[in-house]
XYZ file of C-alpha atoms in Angstrom:
373
model
C 110.535 -41.188 -41.672
C 107.141 -42.921 -41.919
C 105.871 -45.158 -39.139
C 104.162 -48.421 -39.876
C 100.849 -48.936 -38.101
C 102.562 -51.381 -35.736
C 105.224 -48.796 -34.902
C 102.640 -46.101 -34.317
C 100.695 -48.376 -32.002
C 103.916 -49.165 -30.200
C 104.637 -45.480 -29.649
C 101.199 -44.733 -28.299
C 101.382 -47.839 -26.121
C 104.591 -46.517 -24.572
C 103.040 -43.085 -24.094
C 99.957 -44.521 -22.401
C 101.885 -46.963 -20.213
C 104.458 -44.454 -19.064
C 101.857 -41.836 -18.140
C 99.382 -44.286 -16.739
C 96.513 -42.872 -18.772
C 93.108 -44.460 -18.466
C 89.957 -43.659 -20.427
C 88.880 -41.073 -17.894
C 92.236 -39.351 -18.249
C 91.803 -39.139 -22.021
C 88.246 -37.853 -21.483
C 89.568 -34.775 -19.716
C 92.371 -33.972 -22.169
C 92.409 -30.883 -24.349
C 92.885 -31.099 -28.096
C 96.472 -30.069 -27.710
C 97.064 -32.892 -25.263
C 95.290 -35.486 -27.399
C 96.996 -34.506 -30.651
C 100.457 -36.104 -30.135
C 98.839 -39.293 -28.954
C 96.478 -39.309 -31.914
C 99.300 -38.667 -34.342
C 101.218 -41.580 -32.850
C 98.152 -43.816 -33.428
C 98.079 -42.524 -36.987
C 94.614 -43.717 -37.977
C 90.997 -43.695 -36.818
C 87.884 -45.511 -38.093
C 84.405 -43.959 -38.081
C 81.095 -45.695 -38.738
C 78.695 -42.979 -39.922
C 75.000 -43.084 -40.761
C 75.456 -40.219 -43.229
C 77.480 -40.030 -46.422
C 78.686 -36.632 -45.304
C 81.454 -38.425 -43.458
C 83.409 -38.178 -46.710
C 83.572 -34.390 -46.374
C 84.504 -34.727 -42.710
C 87.297 -37.126 -43.635
C 88.937 -34.626 -45.991
C 88.553 -31.750 -43.560
C 89.864 -33.701 -40.594
C 92.962 -34.921 -42.421
C 93.650 -31.354 -43.572
C 93.386 -30.113 -39.999
C 95.422 -32.929 -38.469
C 98.057 -34.159 -40.982
C 99.404 -37.597 -40.229
C 96.097 -39.045 -38.972
C 94.226 -41.120 -41.524
C 90.463 -41.002 -40.976
C 88.701 -43.958 -42.509
C 85.018 -43.179 -42.756
C 82.370 -45.795 -43.591
C 78.864 -44.740 -44.675
C 76.633 -47.292 -42.932
C 72.933 -46.818 -42.120
C 71.972 -46.798 -38.453
C 70.165 -50.121 -38.814
C 73.218 -51.674 -40.423
C 75.544 -50.183 -37.835
C 73.599 -51.617 -34.939
C 73.635 -55.087 -36.520
C 77.326 -54.856 -37.446
C 78.501 -53.559 -34.066
C 76.505 -56.205 -32.279
C 77.992 -58.980 -34.431
C 81.522 -57.595 -34.028
C 81.127 -57.454 -30.246
C 79.912 -61.033 -30.146
C 82.982 -62.035 -32.168
C 85.303 -60.108 -29.835
C 86.208 -57.609 -32.566
C 86.546 -53.845 -32.488
C 86.677 -52.335 -35.964
C 85.221 -48.866 -35.362
C 86.669 -46.228 -33.073
C 83.868 -43.678 -33.458
C 80.147 -44.332 -33.893
C 78.003 -41.661 -35.570
C 74.458 -42.932 -35.546
C 70.768 -42.062 -35.212
C 67.924 -44.392 -34.125
C 68.575 -43.771 -30.419
C 65.575 -45.924 -29.503
C 67.605 -48.963 -30.479
C 71.121 -47.638 -29.940
C 70.613 -47.119 -26.206
C 69.362 -50.599 -25.273
C 71.287 -52.518 -27.980
C 74.677 -50.758 -27.928
C 75.052 -48.483 -24.914
C 73.513 -50.635 -22.166
C 75.515 -53.786 -22.991
C 78.722 -51.761 -23.173
C 79.412 -52.023 -26.896
C 79.740 -48.246 -27.158
C 80.695 -45.592 -24.592
C 79.816 -41.909 -24.120
C 82.263 -39.065 -24.624
C 81.715 -35.319 -24.378
C 84.702 -33.161 -25.454
C 85.551 -30.864 -22.535
C 86.021 -27.946 -24.918
C 82.296 -27.792 -25.724
C 80.755 -29.404 -22.633
C 79.424 -26.135 -21.260
C 77.872 -25.221 -24.600
C 75.683 -28.278 -25.093
C 72.449 -28.576 -23.068
C 72.327 -31.469 -20.620
C 69.558 -33.224 -22.569
C 71.964 -33.491 -25.515
C 74.960 -34.745 -23.479
C 73.392 -37.701 -21.733
C 73.178 -40.610 -22.118
C 75.049 -39.909 -25.410
C 76.321 -36.731 -27.016
C 73.985 -35.402 -29.708
C 75.864 -33.459 -32.344
C 72.694 -32.225 -34.069
C 69.022 -32.899 -34.467
C 68.009 -34.603 -37.698
C 64.595 -35.172 -39.210
C 62.254 -37.413 -41.145
C 59.432 -35.176 -42.350
C 56.927 -34.709 -45.120
C 58.489 -32.876 -48.076
C 56.932 -31.611 -51.304
C 58.051 -30.152 -54.627
C 57.981 -26.359 -54.288
C 58.504 -25.772 -58.030
C 55.221 -27.467 -58.733
C 53.605 -25.962 -55.620
C 54.930 -22.406 -55.326
C 52.123 -21.392 -52.906
C 52.968 -24.049 -50.344
C 52.430 -27.712 -49.624
C 49.633 -29.413 -51.593
C 48.280 -30.953 -48.375
C 47.398 -29.448 -45.002
C 46.938 -32.674 -43.030
C 48.708 -36.038 -42.854
C 45.272 -37.559 -43.415
C 45.251 -36.059 -46.907
C 47.768 -38.731 -47.777
C 45.013 -41.371 -47.347
C 42.716 -39.663 -49.880
C 42.146 -41.146 -53.333
C 44.003 -38.261 -55.048
C 47.204 -39.426 -53.332
C 46.837 -43.108 -54.154
C 50.267 -44.362 -55.236
C 51.745 -40.874 -54.877
C 53.227 -40.958 -51.356
C 56.842 -42.099 -51.194
C 59.087 -43.158 -48.314
C 61.862 -45.589 -47.497
C 60.651 -49.001 -46.298
C 60.322 -48.647 -42.486
C 61.429 -52.257 -42.045
C 64.741 -51.445 -43.757
C 65.591 -48.107 -42.121
C 65.067 -47.572 -38.428
C 64.441 -43.813 -38.560
C 61.429 -44.377 -40.824
C 60.126 -46.983 -38.404
C 60.603 -44.447 -35.663
C 58.483 -42.026 -37.741
C 55.641 -44.551 -37.981
C 55.988 -45.338 -34.273
C 55.721 -41.685 -33.321
C 52.443 -41.426 -35.217
C 51.079 -44.112 -32.897
C 52.506 -42.452 -29.830
C 50.765 -39.216 -30.920
C 47.438 -40.938 -31.575
C 45.461 -38.317 -29.680
C 46.763 -35.641 -32.022
C 46.169 -37.865 -35.022
C 42.538 -38.405 -33.937
C 41.983 -34.675 -33.522
C 43.530 -33.984 -36.933
C 41.187 -36.575 -38.461
C 38.131 -34.868 -37.048
C 39.303 -31.492 -38.327
C 40.044 -32.890 -41.783
C 36.923 -34.996 -42.277
C 34.457 -33.389 -39.880
C 33.622 -36.608 -38.081
C 34.953 -38.728 -35.229
C 37.436 -41.329 -36.475
C 36.195 -44.907 -36.958
C 39.126 -47.054 -35.841
C 37.833 -50.290 -37.397
C 40.456 -52.949 -36.666
C 43.048 -50.408 -35.519
C 43.870 -49.966 -31.828
C 44.257 -46.166 -32.147
C 44.339 -43.312 -34.634
C 48.069 -43.689 -35.329
C 47.657 -47.318 -36.306
C 44.595 -46.385 -38.354
C 46.653 -43.846 -40.294
C 49.395 -46.333 -41.020
C 46.851 -48.933 -42.187
C 45.081 -46.385 -44.403
C 48.397 -45.130 -45.813
C 49.455 -48.614 -46.867
C 45.998 -49.355 -48.192
C 46.401 -46.239 -50.352
C 49.449 -47.819 -52.048
C 52.258 -45.910 -50.393
C 55.409 -46.391 -52.498
C 58.329 -47.917 -50.576
C 61.822 -47.329 -51.927
C 65.326 -48.304 -50.922
C 66.968 -44.998 -50.014
C 66.289 -41.440 -49.027
C 67.813 -40.268 -52.291
C 65.169 -42.288 -54.141
C 62.508 -40.362 -52.228
C 64.200 -37.042 -52.948
C 64.468 -37.694 -56.690
C 60.855 -38.797 -56.966
C 59.425 -35.946 -54.939
C 61.806 -33.128 -55.705
C 62.783 -33.689 -59.336
C 62.377 -30.514 -61.398
C 59.946 -30.272 -64.344
C 57.119 -32.373 -62.867
C 53.529 -31.308 -63.353
C 52.015 -33.438 -60.622
C 54.842 -34.769 -58.438
C 54.385 -37.144 -55.513
C 54.940 -36.160 -51.901
C 57.109 -38.076 -49.453
C 58.857 -38.466 -46.145
C 62.578 -37.672 -46.184
C 65.220 -35.538 -44.451
C 64.613 -31.802 -44.243
C 68.361 -31.239 -44.538
C 68.395 -32.793 -48.016
C 67.257 -29.421 -49.311
C 70.980 -28.610 -49.231
C 71.317 -30.669 -52.426
C 68.487 -28.989 -54.354
C 70.718 -27.000 -56.699
C 73.326 -29.703 -57.209
C 70.849 -32.557 -57.769
C 68.099 -30.663 -59.618
C 65.539 -30.953 -56.854
C 62.925 -28.567 -55.480
C 62.415 -30.084 -52.036
C 60.670 -28.116 -49.301
C 59.305 -29.100 -45.889
C 55.513 -29.188 -45.278
C 55.890 -27.545 -41.907
C 52.269 -26.443 -41.674
C 50.741 -29.875 -42.126
C 48.582 -31.093 -39.214
C 49.204 -32.443 -36.700
C 52.958 -32.512 -37.552
C 55.088 -33.133 -40.620
C 57.118 -35.866 -38.979
C 59.864 -36.313 -36.379
C 63.026 -34.607 -35.159
C 65.617 -36.743 -33.371
C 69.227 -36.717 -32.199
C 72.208 -37.763 -34.285
C 74.652 -39.055 -31.646
C 78.346 -39.551 -31.322
C 79.986 -42.274 -29.247
C 83.210 -44.171 -28.762
C 83.655 -47.849 -29.226
C 83.869 -49.308 -25.699
C 87.513 -50.209 -26.387
C 88.650 -48.182 -29.374
C 91.854 -49.195 -31.098
C 92.780 -45.538 -31.400
C 91.361 -43.885 -28.317
C 93.073 -40.502 -28.615
C 92.297 -40.081 -32.322
C 88.684 -41.179 -31.667
C 88.217 -38.384 -29.135
C 89.838 -35.929 -31.498
C 87.322 -36.848 -34.228
C 84.359 -36.290 -31.922
C 85.753 -32.960 -30.848
C 86.215 -32.023 -34.515
C 82.642 -33.028 -35.380
C 81.354 -30.675 -32.688
C 82.790 -27.699 -34.580
C 85.572 -25.188 -33.899
C 85.478 -21.713 -32.334
C 84.342 -19.866 -35.460
C 80.775 -18.560 -35.669
C 79.365 -21.515 -37.673
C 81.674 -24.248 -36.390
C 84.227 -24.386 -39.173
C 85.074 -27.302 -41.462
C 84.201 -30.060 -38.969
C 80.624 -28.843 -38.682
C 80.280 -27.408 -42.206
C 78.610 -30.470 -43.761
C 75.962 -30.346 -41.025
C 75.475 -26.573 -40.747
C 72.673 -26.669 -43.312
C 68.990 -25.786 -43.357
C 67.161 -28.681 -41.810
C 69.853 -29.798 -39.371
C 69.777 -28.231 -35.894
C 73.207 -28.072 -34.226
C 73.082 -28.705 -30.482
C 75.768 -26.178 -29.508
C 74.107 -23.152 -27.952
C 76.761 -20.713 -29.142
C 76.259 -21.491 -32.866
C 73.378 -19.550 -34.454
C 70.653 -21.442 -36.345
C 71.074 -21.725 -40.072
C 69.403 -18.652 -41.629
C 67.566 -20.584 -44.326
C 65.880 -23.049 -42.001
C 62.563 -22.907 -40.186
C 63.451 -21.790 -36.675
C 63.513 -24.646 -34.235
C 60.847 -22.987 -32.074
C 58.607 -22.784 -35.147
C 59.390 -26.261 -36.457
C 56.320 -28.387 -35.770
C 57.861 -31.881 -36.044
C 57.414 -34.169 -33.047
C 60.447 -34.623 -30.760
C 61.234 -38.298 -30.427
C 61.544 -39.725 -26.903
C 63.755 -42.821 -27.458
C 62.538 -44.724 -24.383
C 58.870 -44.349 -25.395
C 59.675 -45.317 -28.968
C 61.566 -48.407 -27.841
C 58.548 -49.689 -25.894
C 56.260 -50.164 -28.919
C 58.618 -49.994 -31.920
C 58.718 -53.768 -32.473
C 54.945 -53.941 -32.421
C 54.672 -51.239 -35.065
C 57.207 -53.124 -37.162
C 55.017 -56.221 -36.885
C 51.995 -54.225 -37.960
C 53.793 -52.866 -41.013
C 54.954 -56.322 -41.938
C 51.329 -57.463 -42.124
C 50.474 -54.514 -44.385
C 53.213 -55.067 -46.989
């Protein structure tokens, strides 16, 4: 006998009312305790900043028959706007939020109570405190300088970010428009926050103290020079990957993209590799966080999804973590070994984003970029 959605919600309503469960009670439940409640709910909706949610959807439904996971691939920038608009309209459409761009997520979604934290008790002691609060980070993601290793078998064709401002790279640096994707704006912002390092790298590269001109600091100067050198802005990370990584190129461009996209090299016909030795850093590394809607329609299933996304008890986290256990993504669970094909996290030279510091100047950097386009 199949339940309608209304019937399922009725069942779970009875279960919750008869047991007096509140959110904090659900937060402490094991998977076994959540499962019958989640199956009674029958469905769960996830907003995800990565298209890999499609693989999670299939794996979750195979692991928990009877629960329909509806995953929506929505960029972090779009998610923040959509969730804000839905909250203002008194609507709750998503149960689980999987998002990056913490610099905006924390003040725009967490502080006003649009989303809520949840850490599955099963893995709580295996995730460092810094990745459990204020929101649970499932993994660390990246936006870094990548090059075509087929065309450059001896390593990256540049050794400094300042090389990208040289004439030989005019019109040959590619990235997603920072005003369209928040993680790329965070990348530009971090360059300003790291202005001291950028100034030092300039002196090493050109043998002279940097002349800031109209810029306030070396980070702003780099951004201004990069745009003056005709940086190519595209609409998606895949556009960057195809331009930079496409096989058979004699003199390919270079660009900022996700280190983890190397996972698609064979399938897509790319030759992407990270420029980890570039000075002062190839880019940024930042948390990909999981949260609940403040009032999820399917609270038990929502928690079950987050638990699933944190991986099972197998060595590499099983099917829930499989789409993210790839070179270039760094899982936050301490009991899961690093991916063998990735640069070790201790050797990875990307800057760690501090969301609060990013949030302070992010809008100003956006305004600067707007004047340069």
